[in-house]
Tab-separated table of C-alpha atoms in Angstrom:
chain	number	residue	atom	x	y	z
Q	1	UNK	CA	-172.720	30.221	-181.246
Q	2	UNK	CA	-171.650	26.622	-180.872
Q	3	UNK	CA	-168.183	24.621	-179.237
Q	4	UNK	CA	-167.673	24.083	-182.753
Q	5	UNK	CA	-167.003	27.704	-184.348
Q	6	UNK	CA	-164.062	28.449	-185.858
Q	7	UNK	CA	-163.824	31.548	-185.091
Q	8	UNK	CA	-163.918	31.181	-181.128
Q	9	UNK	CA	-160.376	30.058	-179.340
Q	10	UNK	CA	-161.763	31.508	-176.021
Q	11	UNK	CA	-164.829	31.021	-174.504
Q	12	UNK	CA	-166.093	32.904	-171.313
Q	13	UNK	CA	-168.647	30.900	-169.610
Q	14	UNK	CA	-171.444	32.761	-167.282
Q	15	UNK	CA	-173.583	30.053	-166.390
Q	16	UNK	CA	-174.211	29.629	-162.806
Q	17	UNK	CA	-175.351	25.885	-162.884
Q	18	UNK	CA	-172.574	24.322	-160.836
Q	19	UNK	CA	-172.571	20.473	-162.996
Q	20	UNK	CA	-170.313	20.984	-165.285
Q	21	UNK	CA	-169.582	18.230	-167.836
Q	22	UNK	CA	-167.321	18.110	-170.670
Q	23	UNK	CA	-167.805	14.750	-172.169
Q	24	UNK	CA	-171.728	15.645	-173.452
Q	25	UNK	CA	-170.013	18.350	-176.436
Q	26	UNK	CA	-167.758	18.014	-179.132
Q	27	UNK	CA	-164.499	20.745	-179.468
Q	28	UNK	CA	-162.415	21.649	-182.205
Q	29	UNK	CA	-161.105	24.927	-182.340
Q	30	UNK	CA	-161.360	25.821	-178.430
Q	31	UNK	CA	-158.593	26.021	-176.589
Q	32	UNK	CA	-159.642	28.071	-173.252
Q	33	UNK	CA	-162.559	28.026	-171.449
Q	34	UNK	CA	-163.222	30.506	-168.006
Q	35	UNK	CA	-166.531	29.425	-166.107
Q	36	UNK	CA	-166.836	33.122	-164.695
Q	37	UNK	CA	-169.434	32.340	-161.737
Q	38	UNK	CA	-169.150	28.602	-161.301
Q	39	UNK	CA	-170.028	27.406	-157.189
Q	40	UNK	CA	-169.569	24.373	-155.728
Q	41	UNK	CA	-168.624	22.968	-159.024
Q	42	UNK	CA	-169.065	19.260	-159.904
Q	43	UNK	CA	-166.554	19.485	-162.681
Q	44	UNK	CA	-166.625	15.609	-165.051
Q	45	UNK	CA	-164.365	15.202	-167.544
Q	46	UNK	CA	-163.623	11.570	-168.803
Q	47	UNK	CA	-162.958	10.833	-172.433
Q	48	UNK	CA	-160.971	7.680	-174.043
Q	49	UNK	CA	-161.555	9.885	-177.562
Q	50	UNK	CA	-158.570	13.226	-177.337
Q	51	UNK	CA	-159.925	13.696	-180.942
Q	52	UNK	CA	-162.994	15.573	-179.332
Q	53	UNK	CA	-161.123	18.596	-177.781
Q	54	UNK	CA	-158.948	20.276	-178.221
Q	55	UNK	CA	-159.047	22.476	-174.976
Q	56	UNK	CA	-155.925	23.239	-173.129
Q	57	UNK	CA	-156.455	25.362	-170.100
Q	58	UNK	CA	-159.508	25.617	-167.932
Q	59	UNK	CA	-160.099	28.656	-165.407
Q	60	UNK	CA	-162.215	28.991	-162.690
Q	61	UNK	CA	-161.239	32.581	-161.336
Q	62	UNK	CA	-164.221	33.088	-159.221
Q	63	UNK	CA	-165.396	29.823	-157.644
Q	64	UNK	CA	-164.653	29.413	-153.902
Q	65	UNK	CA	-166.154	25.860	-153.230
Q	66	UNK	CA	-165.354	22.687	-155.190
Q	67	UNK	CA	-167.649	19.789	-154.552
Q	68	UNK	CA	-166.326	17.264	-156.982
Q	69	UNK	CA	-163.202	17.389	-159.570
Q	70	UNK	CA	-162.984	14.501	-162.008
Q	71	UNK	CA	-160.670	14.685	-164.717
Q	72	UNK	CA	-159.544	10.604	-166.075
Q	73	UNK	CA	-158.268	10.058	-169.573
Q	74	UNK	CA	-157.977	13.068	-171.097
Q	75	UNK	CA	-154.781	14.127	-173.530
Q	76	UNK	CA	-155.532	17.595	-173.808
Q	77	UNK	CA	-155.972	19.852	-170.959
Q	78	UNK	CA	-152.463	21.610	-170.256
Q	79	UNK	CA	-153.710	23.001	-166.902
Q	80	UNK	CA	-156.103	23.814	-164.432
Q	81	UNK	CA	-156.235	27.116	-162.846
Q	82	UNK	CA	-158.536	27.547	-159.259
Q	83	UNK	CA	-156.882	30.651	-157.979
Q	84	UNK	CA	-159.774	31.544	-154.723
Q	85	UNK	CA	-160.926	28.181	-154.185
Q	86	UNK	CA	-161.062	27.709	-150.203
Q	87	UNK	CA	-162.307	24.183	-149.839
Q	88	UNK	CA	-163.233	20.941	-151.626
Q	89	UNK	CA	-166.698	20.080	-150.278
Q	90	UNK	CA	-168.032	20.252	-146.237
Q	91	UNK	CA	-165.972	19.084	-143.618
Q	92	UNK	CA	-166.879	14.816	-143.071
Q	93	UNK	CA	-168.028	14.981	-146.596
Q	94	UNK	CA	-166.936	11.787	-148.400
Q	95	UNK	CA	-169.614	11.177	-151.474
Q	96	UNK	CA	-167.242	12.595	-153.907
Q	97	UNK	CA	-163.598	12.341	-155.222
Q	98	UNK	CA	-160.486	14.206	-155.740
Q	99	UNK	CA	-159.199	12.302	-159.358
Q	100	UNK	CA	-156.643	13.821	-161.705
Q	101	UNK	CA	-156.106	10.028	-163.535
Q	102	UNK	CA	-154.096	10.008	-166.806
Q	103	UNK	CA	-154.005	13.508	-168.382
Q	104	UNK	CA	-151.448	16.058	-170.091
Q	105	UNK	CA	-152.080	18.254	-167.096
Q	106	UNK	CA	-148.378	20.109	-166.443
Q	107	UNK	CA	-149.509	23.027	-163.747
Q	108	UNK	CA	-152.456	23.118	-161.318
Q	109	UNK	CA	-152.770	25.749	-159.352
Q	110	UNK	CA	-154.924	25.906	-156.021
Q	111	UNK	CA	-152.712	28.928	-153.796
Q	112	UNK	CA	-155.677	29.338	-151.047
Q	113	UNK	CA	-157.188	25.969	-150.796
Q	114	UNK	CA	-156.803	25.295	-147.041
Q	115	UNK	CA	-159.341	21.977	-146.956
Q	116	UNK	CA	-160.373	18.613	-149.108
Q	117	UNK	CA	-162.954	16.064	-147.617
Q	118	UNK	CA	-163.180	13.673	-150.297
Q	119	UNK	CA	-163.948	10.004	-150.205
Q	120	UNK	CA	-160.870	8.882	-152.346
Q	121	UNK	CA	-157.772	11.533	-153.534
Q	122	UNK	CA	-155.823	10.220	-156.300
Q	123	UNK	CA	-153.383	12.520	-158.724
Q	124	UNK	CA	-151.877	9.259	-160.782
Q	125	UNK	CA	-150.364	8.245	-163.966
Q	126	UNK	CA	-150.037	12.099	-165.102
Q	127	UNK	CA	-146.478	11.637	-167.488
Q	128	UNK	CA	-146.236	15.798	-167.443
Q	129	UNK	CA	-147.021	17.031	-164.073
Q	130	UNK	CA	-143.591	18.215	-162.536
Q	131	UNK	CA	-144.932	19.406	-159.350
Q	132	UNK	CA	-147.455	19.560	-156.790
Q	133	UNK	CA	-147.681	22.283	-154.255
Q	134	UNK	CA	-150.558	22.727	-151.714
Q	135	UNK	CA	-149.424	25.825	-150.449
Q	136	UNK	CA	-151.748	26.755	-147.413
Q	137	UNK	CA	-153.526	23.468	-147.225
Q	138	UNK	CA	-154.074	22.202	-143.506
Q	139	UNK	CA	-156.523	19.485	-143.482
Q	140	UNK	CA	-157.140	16.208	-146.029
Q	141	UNK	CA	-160.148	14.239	-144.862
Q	142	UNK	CA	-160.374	11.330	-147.099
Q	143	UNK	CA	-160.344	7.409	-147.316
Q	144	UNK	CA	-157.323	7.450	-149.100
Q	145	UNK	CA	-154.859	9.110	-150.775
Q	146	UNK	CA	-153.198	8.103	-153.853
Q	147	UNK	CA	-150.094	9.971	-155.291
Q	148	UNK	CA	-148.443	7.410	-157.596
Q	149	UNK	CA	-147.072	6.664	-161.123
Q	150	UNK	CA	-146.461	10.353	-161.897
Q	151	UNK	CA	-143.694	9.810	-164.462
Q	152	UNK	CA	-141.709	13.364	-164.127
Q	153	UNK	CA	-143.150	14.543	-160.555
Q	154	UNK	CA	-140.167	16.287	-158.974
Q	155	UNK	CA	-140.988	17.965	-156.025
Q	156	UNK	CA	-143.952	16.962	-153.864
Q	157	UNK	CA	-145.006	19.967	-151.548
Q	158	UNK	CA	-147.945	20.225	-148.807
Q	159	UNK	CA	-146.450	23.265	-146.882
Q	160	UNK	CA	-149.246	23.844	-144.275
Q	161	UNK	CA	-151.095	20.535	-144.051
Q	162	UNK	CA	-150.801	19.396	-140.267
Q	163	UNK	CA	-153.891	16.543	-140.156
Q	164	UNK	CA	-154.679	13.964	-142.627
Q	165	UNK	CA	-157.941	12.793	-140.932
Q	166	UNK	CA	-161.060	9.877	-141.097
Q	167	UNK	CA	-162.814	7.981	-138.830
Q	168	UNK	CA	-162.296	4.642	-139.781
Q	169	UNK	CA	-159.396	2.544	-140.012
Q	170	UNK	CA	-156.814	0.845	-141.991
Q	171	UNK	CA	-156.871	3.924	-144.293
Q	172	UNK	CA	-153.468	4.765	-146.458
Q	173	UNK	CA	-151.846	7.519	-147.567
Q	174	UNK	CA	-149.623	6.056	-150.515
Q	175	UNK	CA	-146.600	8.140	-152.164
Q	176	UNK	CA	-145.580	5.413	-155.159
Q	177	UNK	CA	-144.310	4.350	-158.125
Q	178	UNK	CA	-143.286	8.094	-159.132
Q	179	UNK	CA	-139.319	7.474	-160.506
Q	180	UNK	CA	-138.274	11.623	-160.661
Q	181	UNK	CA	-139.234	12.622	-157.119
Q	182	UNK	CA	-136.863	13.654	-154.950
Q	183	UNK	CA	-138.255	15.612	-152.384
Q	184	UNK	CA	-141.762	15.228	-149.863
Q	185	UNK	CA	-142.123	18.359	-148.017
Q	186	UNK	CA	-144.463	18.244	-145.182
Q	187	UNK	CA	-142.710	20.619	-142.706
Q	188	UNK	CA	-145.832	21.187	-140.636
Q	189	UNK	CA	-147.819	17.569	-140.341
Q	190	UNK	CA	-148.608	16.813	-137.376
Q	191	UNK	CA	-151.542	13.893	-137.152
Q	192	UNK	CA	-151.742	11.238	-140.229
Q	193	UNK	CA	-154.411	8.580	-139.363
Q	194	UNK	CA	-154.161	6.570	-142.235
Q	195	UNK	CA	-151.028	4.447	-142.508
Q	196	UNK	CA	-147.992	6.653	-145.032
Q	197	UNK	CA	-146.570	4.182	-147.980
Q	198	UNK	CA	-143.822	5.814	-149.759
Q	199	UNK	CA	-142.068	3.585	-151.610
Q	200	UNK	CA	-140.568	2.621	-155.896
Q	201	UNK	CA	-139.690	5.819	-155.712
Q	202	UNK	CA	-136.118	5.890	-157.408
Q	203	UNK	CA	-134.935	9.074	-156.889
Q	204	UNK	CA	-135.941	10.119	-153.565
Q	205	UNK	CA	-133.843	11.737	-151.495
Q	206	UNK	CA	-135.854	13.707	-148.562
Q	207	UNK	CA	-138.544	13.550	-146.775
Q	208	UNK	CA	-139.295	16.337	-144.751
Q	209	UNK	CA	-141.306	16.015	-141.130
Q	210	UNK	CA	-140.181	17.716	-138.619
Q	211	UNK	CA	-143.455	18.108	-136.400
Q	212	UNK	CA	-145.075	14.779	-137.062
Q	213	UNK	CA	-146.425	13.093	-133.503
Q	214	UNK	CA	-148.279	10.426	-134.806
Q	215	UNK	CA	-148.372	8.107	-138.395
Q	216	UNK	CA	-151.690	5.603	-138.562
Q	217	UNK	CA	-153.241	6.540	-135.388
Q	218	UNK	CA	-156.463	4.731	-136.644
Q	219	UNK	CA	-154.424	1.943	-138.087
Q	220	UNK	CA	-155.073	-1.622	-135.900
Q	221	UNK	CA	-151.279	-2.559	-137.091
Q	222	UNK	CA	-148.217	-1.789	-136.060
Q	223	UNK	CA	-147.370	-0.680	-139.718
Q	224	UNK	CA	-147.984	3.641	-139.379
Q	225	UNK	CA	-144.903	4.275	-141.217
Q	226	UNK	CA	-144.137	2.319	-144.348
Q	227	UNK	CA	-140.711	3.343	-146.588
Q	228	UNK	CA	-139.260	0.928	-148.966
């Protein structure tokens, strides 16, 4: 049984090898793909070529631990589904990335992710993603964070993340360039290190941050707090 079968739509994937690339097979007629008993994933997808795939919704309904999760240039995938994973990677664990980069994503779904250590975080230029909700996150370790050019992002929610945390300085956190938002939620923040850039976005009209003490604590500037 190949990608390629006509017959398959669905494919249930038991394989416990956690490097999981896309780009190395062809797909025409599979739309849905479930890695069953996927851990500590390294997940790479990266095609310029949509005419390869046709997949449009990836599962991972066991996997606890993310280590890596690459997705750049791809015009297919609808969404991603990660309904137990806990944590991206070991806390102070920066040799990997957080990159949703130009897809057709329009849902991802991480309900009990509470951590990400990541060396860079970017969700950008994704034209179909409406919203993004980190329900019980708490902590972001990374070297940056990029949330920009998200052409119909709405609503931008991180309901339970109180520190945004690294050890060296003039690190950002940048909110940009996304013209439908209207609303940053982060009701329980309390500690950003990196300097916060929100700014070109249009529509905004709240930010929410009631419990913040401190913006760009390891910033050498004056400039913790950055809205234009």
């Amino acid at each position: 049984v190949v990608y390629q079968d006509p017959n398959i739509a669905k494919l249930y994937n038991f394989t416990t090898n956690n490097n999981i690339n896309l780009d190395v097979v062809l797909y025409d007629r599979l739309t849905n793909i479930i890695y069953v008993n996927a851990e500590n994933v390294f997940l790479q997808i990266n095609s310029s070529a949509p005419t390869n795939r046709n997949i449009k919704i990836i599962r991972f309904p066991n996997t606890i631990k993310f280590k890596n999760l690459y997705i750049q240039n791809d015009m297919s995938i609808e969404s991603l589904l990660m309904p137990e994973v806990i944590k991206f990677n070991e806390e102070g664990q920066y040799s990997y990335e957080f990159r949703i980069i130009n897809t057709q994503i329009t849902s991802m779904s991480f309900p009990t992710l509470e951590r990400i250590s990541t060396g860079a975080m970017y969700i950008q230029n994704n034209n179909k993603i409406e919203n993004i909700d980190f329900p019980v996150l708490n902590k972001i370790e990374a070297v940056s964070v990029h949330i920009e050019n998200n052409e119909n992002l709405s609503n931008l929610n991180f309901d339970n993340l109180v520190n945004v945390l690294h050890n060296s300085s003039n690190r950002t956190f940048n909110i940009r360039n996304n013209p439908e938002l209207t609303l940053i939620n982060f009701p329980n923040l309390i500690n950003i290190n990196h300097s916060l850039y929100i700014d070109s976005n249009a529509q905004l009209l709240e930010i929410n941050a009631p419990e913040v003490l401190s913006f760009g604590l390891k910033s050498p500037t004056n400039y913790g707090l950055n809205i234009y």
